[in-house]
Amino acid sequence: MNDFDHAGLGAMMAEVARSWTAPTDLDSTLHAITQAAVELIPGAGSADILTISGRHKFRSLAPTCALPADLDAVQARHGQGPCVEAALDGEVVRSDDLENETRWPEFTREAVDSGVRSVVSFRLYTRTHVVGALNVLAMTAHAFDDESVAIGEVLAAHAAIAIITDRREVQLRSAVVSRDLIGQAKGMLMERFDIGADQAFTMLTKLSQQSNIPLAKVAEKVVDLGPDRRH
């Protein structure tokens, strides 16, 4: 990173990190990260975050413009490209000159036609069923150097933490809802059949096992029946 103020870089990244500590939603946090990638990485023209879940369900998150999302769609269509490789197999995947790139021919052709010459992608370690990559594009060849990679790795780590935190919050909210439903269902069964709490819970678990339906879903059905109806 020639002629770049390292002290200034530290100050900028500290300011970015402070801005992420305020309560916000996942989308806003990821937009802040991709925007920071464009602002902090010299030569970067655009950025986004690609996630892959389930049976190769691709999503472009927080694109700074339409271009990264368009190229993610190309990679989803062909199942190849730097973002896919980083998300699934690599840590950092970089191409300094796409006009001479041979690893992903379909992606490269469309990227070069769009004016993109350099790309670097950073794997997100989410430790969930979702994998992803922070992707940074440049319109000039040899736009990224080792310091660019170092900055990108820090931003990718923040993105991964944001995704993990959001996933845990969703799971926690789901667990709270399930607990409340089970509690309501137990109360209804206790009143309906004049039984104790343990017996009511045993009844719910047996219904779950016999019907092969998750316990929370069984509880939801019991609650939907209402207090005055019987099975």
PDB file of C-alpha atoms in Angstrom, residues 184-195 199-201 203-204 207 222 231:
ATOM      1  CA  GLN A 184     -49.141 -22.792  27.245  1.00  0.00           C
ATOM      2  CA  ALA A 185     -49.843 -26.266  25.889  1.00  0.00           C
ATOM      3  CA  LYS A 186     -48.913 -27.883  29.210  1.00  0.00           C
ATOM      4  CA  GLY A 187     -51.276 -25.547  31.050  1.00  0.00           C
ATOM      5  CA  MET A 188     -54.126 -26.364  28.677  1.00  0.00           C
ATOM      6  CA  LEU A 189     -53.567 -30.118  28.989  1.00  0.00           C
ATOM      7  CA  MET A 190     -53.384 -29.850  32.799  1.00  0.00           C
ATOM      8  CA  GLU A 191     -56.723 -28.051  32.886  1.00  0.00           C
ATOM      9  CA  ARG A 192     -58.352 -30.160  30.186  1.00  0.00           C
ATOM     10  CA  PHE A 193     -57.441 -33.551  31.657  1.00  0.00           C
ATOM     11  CA  ASP A 194     -56.920 -32.610  35.319  1.00  0.00           C
ATOM     12  CA  ILE A 195     -53.321 -33.835  35.331  1.00  0.00           C
ATOM     13  CA  GLN A 199     -47.898 -35.743  33.043  1.00  0.00           C
ATOM     14  CA  ALA A 200     -48.810 -32.955  30.645  1.00  0.00           C
ATOM     15  CA  PHE A 201     -45.248 -32.714  29.386  1.00  0.00           C
ATOM     16  CA  MET A 203     -48.267 -36.386  26.953  1.00  0.00           C
ATOM     17  CA  LEU A 204     -46.747 -33.735  24.659  1.00  0.00           C
ATOM     18  CA  LEU A 207     -47.611 -37.032  20.824  1.00  0.00           C
ATOM     19  CA  VAL A 222     -52.551 -27.953  21.149  1.00  0.00           C
ATOM     20  CA  HIS A 231     -58.378 -34.528  21.094  1.00  0.00           C
TER      21      HIS A 231
END
